[in-house]
PDB file of C-alpha atoms in Angstrom:
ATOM      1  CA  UNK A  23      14.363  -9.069   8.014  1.00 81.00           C
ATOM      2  CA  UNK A  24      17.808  -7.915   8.986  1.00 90.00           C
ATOM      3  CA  UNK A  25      16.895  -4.467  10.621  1.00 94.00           C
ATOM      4  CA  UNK A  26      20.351  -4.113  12.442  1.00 96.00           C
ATOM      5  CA  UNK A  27      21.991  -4.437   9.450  1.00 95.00           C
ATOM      6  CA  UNK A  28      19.557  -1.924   7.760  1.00 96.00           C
ATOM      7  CA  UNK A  29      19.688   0.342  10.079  1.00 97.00           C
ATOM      8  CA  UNK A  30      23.527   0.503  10.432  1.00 97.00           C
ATOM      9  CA  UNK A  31      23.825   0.471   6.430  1.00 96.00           C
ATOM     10  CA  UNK A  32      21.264   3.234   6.454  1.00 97.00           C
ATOM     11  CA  UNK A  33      23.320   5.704   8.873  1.00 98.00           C
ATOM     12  CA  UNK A  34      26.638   4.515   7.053  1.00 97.00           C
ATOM     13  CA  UNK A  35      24.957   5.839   3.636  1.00 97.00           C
ATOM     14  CA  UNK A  36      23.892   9.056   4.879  1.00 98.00           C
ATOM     15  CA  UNK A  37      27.433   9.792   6.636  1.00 98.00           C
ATOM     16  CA  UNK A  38      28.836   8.771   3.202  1.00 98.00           C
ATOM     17  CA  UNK A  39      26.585  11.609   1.886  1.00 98.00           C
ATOM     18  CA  UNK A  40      23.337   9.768   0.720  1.00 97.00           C
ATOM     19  CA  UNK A  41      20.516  12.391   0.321  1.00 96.00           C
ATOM     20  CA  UNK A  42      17.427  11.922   2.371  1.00 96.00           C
ATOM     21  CA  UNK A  43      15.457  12.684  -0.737  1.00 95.00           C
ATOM     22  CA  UNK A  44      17.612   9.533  -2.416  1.00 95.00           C
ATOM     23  CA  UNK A  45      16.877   7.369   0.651  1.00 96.00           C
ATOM     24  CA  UNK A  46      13.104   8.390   0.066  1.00 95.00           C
ATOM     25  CA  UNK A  47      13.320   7.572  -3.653  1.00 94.00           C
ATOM     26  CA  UNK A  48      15.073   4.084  -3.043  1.00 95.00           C
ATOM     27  CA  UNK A  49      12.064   3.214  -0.519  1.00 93.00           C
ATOM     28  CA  UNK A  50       9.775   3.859  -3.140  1.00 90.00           C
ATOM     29  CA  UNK A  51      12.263   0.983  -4.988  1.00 91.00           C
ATOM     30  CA  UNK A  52      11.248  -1.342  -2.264  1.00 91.00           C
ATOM     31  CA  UNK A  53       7.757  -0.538  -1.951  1.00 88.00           C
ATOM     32  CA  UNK A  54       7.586  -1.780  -5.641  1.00 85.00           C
ATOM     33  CA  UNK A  55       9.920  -5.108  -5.402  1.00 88.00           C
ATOM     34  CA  UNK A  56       8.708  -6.216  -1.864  1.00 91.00           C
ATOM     35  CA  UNK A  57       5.794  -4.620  -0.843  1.00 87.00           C
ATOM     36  CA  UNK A  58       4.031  -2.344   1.580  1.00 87.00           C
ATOM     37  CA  UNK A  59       5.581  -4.458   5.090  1.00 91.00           C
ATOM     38  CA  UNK A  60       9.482  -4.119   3.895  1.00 93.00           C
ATOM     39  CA  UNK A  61       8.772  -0.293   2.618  1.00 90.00           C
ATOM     40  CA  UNK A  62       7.185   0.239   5.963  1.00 92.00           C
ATOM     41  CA  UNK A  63      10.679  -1.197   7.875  1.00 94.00           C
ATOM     42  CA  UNK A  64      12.903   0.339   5.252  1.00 95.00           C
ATOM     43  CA  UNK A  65      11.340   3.723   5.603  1.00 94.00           C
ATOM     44  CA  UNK A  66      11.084   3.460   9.312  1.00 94.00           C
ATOM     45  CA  UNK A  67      15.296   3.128   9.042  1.00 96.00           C
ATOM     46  CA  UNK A  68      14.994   6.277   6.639  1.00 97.00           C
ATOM     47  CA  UNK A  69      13.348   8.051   9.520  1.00 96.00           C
ATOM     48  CA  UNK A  70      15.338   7.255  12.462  1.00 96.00           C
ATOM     49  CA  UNK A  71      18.665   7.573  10.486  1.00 98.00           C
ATOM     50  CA  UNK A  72      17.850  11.079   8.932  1.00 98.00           C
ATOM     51  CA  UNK A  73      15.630  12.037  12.184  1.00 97.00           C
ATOM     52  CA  UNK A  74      12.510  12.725   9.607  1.00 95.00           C
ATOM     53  CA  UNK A  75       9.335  11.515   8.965  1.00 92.00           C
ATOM     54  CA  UNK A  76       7.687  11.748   5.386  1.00 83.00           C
ATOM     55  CA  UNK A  77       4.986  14.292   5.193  1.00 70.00           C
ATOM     56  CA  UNK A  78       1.813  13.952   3.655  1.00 62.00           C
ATOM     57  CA  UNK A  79       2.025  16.563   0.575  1.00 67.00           C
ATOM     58  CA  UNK A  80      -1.579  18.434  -0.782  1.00 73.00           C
ATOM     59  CA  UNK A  81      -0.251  18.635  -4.194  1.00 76.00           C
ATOM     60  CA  UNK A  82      -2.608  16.310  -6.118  1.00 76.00           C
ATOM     61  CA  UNK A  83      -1.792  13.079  -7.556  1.00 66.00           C
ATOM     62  CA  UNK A  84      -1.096  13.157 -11.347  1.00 68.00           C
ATOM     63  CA  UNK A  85      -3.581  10.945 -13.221  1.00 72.00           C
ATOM     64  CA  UNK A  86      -2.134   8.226 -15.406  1.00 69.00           C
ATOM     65  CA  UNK A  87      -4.195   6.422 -17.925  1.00 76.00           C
ATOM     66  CA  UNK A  88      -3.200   3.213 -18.951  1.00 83.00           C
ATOM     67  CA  UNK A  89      -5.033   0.019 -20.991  1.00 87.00           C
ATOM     68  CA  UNK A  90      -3.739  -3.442 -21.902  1.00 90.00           C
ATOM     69  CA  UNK A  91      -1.720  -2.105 -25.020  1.00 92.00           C
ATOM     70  CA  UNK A  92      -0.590   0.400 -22.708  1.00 90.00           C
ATOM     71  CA  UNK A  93       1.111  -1.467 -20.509  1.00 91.00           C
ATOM     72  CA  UNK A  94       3.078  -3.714 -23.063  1.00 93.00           C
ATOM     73  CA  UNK A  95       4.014  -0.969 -24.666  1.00 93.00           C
ATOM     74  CA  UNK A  96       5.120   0.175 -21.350  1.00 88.00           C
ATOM     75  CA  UNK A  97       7.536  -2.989 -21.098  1.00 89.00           C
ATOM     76  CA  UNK A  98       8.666  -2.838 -24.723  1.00 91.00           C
ATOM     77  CA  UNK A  99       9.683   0.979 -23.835  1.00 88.00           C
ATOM     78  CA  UNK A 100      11.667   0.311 -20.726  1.00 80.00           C
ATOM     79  CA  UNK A 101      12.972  -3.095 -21.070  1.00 77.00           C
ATOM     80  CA  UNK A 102      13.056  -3.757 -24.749  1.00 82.00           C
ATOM     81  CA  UNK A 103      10.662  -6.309 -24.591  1.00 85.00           C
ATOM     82  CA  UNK A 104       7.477  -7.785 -22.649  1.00 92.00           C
ATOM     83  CA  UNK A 105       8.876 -10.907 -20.548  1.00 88.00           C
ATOM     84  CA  UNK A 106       7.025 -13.386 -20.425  1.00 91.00           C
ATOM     85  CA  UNK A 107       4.819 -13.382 -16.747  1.00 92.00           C
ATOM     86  CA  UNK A 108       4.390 -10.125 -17.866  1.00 94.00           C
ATOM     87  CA  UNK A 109       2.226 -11.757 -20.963  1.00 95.00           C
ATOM     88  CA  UNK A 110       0.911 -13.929 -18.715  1.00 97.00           C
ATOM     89  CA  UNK A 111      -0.640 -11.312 -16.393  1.00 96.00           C
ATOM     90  CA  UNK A 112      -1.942  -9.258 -19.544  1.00 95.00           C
ATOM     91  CA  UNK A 113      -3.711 -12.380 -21.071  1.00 95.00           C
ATOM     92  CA  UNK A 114      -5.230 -13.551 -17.468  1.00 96.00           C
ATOM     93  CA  UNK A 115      -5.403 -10.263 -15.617  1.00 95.00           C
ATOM     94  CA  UNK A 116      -5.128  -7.317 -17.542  1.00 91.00           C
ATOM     95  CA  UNK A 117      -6.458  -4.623 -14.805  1.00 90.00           C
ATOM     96  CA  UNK A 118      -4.130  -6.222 -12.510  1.00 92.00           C
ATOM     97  CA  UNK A 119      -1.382  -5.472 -15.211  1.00 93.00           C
ATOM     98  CA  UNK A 120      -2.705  -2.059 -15.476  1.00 90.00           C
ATOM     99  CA  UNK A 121      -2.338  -1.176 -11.796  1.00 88.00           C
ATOM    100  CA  UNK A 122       1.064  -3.220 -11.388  1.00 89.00           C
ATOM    101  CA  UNK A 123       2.000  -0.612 -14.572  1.00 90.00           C
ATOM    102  CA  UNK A 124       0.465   2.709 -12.958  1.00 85.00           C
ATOM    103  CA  UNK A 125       2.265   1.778  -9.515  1.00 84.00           C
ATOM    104  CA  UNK A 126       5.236   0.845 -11.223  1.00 83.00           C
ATOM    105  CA  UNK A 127       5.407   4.127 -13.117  1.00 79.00           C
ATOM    106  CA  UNK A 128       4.375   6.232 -10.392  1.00 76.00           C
ATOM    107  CA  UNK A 129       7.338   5.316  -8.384  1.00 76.00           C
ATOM    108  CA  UNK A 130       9.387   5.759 -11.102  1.00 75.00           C
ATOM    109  CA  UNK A 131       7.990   8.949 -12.417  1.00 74.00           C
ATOM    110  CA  UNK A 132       7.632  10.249  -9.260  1.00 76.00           C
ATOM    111  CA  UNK A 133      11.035   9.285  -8.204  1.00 86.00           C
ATOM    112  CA  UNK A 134      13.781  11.661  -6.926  1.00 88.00           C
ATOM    113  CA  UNK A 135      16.263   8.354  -7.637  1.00 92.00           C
ATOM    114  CA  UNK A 136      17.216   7.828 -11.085  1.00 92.00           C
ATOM    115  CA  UNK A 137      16.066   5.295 -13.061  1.00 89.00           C
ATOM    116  CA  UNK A 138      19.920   3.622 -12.933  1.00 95.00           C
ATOM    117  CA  UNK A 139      20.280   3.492  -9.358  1.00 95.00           C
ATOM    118  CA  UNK A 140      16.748   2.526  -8.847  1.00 93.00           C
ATOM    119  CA  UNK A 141      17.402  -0.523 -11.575  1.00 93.00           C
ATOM    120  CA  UNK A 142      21.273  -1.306  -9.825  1.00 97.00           C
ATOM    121  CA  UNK A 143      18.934  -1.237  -6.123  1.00 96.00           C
ATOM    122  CA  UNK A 144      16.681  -3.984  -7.868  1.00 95.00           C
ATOM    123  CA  UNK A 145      19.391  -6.065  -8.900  1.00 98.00           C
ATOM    124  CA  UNK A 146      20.641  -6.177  -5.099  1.00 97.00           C
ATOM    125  CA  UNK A 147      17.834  -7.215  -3.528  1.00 96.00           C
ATOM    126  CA  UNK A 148      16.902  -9.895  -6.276  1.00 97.00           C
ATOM    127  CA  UNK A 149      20.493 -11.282  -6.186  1.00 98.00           C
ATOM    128  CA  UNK A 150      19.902 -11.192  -1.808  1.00 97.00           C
ATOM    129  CA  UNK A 151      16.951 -13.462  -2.706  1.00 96.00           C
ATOM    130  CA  UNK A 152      18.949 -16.009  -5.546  1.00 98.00           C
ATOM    131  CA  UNK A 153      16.431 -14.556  -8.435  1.00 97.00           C
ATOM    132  CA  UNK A 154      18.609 -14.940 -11.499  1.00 97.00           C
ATOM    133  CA  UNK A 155      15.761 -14.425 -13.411  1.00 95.00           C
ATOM    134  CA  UNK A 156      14.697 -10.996 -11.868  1.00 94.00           C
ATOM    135  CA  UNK A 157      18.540  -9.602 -11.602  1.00 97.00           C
ATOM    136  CA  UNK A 158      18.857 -10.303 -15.576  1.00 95.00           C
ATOM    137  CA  UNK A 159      15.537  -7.918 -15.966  1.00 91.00           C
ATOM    138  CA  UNK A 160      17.020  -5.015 -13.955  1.00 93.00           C
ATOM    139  CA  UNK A 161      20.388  -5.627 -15.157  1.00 96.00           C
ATOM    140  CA  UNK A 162      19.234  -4.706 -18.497  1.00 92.00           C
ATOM    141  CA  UNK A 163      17.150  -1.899 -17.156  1.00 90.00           C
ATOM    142  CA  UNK A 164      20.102  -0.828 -15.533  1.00 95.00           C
ATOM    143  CA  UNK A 165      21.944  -0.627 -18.869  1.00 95.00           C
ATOM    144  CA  UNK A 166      18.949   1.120 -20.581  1.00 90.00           C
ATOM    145  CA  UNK A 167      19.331   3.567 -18.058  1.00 92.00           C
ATOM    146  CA  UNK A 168      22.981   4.389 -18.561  1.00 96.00           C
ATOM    147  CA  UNK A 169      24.580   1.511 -15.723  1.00 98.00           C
ATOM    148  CA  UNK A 170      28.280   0.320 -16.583  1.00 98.00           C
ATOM    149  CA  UNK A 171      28.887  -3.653 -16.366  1.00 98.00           C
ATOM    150  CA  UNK A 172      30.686  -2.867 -13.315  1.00 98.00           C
ATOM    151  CA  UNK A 173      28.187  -1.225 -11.631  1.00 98.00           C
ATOM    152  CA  UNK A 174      25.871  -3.968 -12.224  1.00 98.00           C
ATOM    153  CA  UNK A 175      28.303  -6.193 -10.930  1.00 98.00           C
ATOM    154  CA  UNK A 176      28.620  -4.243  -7.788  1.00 98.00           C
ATOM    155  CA  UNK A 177      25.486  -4.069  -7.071  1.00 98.00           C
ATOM    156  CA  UNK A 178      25.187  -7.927  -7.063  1.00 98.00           C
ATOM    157  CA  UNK A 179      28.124  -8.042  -4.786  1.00 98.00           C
ATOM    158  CA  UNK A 180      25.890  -5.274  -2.525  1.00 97.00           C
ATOM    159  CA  UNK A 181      23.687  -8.416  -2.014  1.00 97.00           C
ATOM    160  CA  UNK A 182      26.596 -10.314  -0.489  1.00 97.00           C
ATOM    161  CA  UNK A 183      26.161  -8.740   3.280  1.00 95.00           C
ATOM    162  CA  UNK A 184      22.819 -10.205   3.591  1.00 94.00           C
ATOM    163  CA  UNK A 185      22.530 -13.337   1.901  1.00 96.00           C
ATOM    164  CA  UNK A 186      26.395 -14.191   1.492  1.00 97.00           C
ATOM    165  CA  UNK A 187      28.727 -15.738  -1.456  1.00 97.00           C
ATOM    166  CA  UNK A 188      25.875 -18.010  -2.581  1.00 97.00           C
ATOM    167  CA  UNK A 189      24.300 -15.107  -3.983  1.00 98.00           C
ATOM    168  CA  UNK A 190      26.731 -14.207  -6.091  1.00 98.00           C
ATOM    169  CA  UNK A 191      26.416 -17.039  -8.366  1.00 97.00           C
ATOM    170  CA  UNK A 192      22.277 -16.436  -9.472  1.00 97.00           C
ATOM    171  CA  UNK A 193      23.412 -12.961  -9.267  1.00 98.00           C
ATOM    172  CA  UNK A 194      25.688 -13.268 -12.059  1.00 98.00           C
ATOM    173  CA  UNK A 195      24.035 -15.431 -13.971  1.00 98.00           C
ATOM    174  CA  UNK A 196      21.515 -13.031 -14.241  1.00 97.00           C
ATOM    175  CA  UNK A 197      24.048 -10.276 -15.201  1.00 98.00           C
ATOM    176  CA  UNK A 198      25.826 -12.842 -17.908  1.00 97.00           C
ATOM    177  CA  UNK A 199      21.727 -13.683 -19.382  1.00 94.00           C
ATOM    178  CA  UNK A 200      21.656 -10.383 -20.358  1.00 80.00           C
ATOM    179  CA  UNK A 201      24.823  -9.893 -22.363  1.00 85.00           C
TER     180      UNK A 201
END
């Protein structure tokens, strides 16, 4: 909600060198975490800031398959284990599981951002909302996928701008769970 402040980060990134295609690839991030009305304003910042709108490409879409087993095996694979609402969801609604999996590795797969800066993205914006809970899951994705303790930490102090100091507290917390 704090569009000045994207905006101006936005710019600030890409005169620091951020890619457009990286920018692109960390929207998908946000599409995942917070839906299709922040992607819309996060990608709308992508476009003004990079003068660019996304294209529609005629390449088909890949098909991914994906069951109940599938998708824990998914979680086991990424994160080491299933958490919990993840359980939850495959007990009480697997197909919803199964699309939350095929979106999830879509924008993944189909990423140009790699899976550690994608993971240290997700800790920011959970620690900007005082989810412990959710910057402990990427924190340890962000180690699977090659992240330093520091740049865990750094991305919990990213959060700082928007939410302020109190974030920093669930934020580590989150980064100490995981330890």
């Amino acid at each position: 909600g704090q569009m000045d402040l994207l905006n101006r980060e936005i710019v600030r990134s890409r005169d620091l060198g951020l890619k457009l295609s990286d920018a692109r690839g960390a929207a998908l991030a946000v599409l995942i975490s917070r839906g299709e009305g922040v992607y819309k304003k996060f990608t709308a910042a992508v476009n003004t800031a990079f003068e660019s709108e996304i294209t529609i490409s005629d390449e088909e879409v890949p098909e991914y398959e994906i069951d109940r087993q599938g998708a824990l095996d998914y979680f086991t694979s990424y994160f080491g284990f299933v958490p919990d609402y993840i359980e939850l969801m495959a007990d009480e609604a697997p197909r919803a599981l199964e699309g939350y999996v095929l979106m999830r590795e879509w924008s993944l797969a189909e990423n140009t951002l790699d899976a550690k800066h994608v993971e240290l993205l997700l800790c920011t914006i959970n620690a900007a909302e005082f989810s412990s809970r959710f910057v402990n899951v990427h924190a340890n994705g962000a180690r699977n996928a090659g992240a330093t303790e520091a740049e865990i930490v750094e991305s919990v102090i990213c959060a700082i701008p928007v939410s302020g100091v109190a974030s920093w507290l669930p934020g580590a917390d989150g980064i100490m769970e995981g330890r």
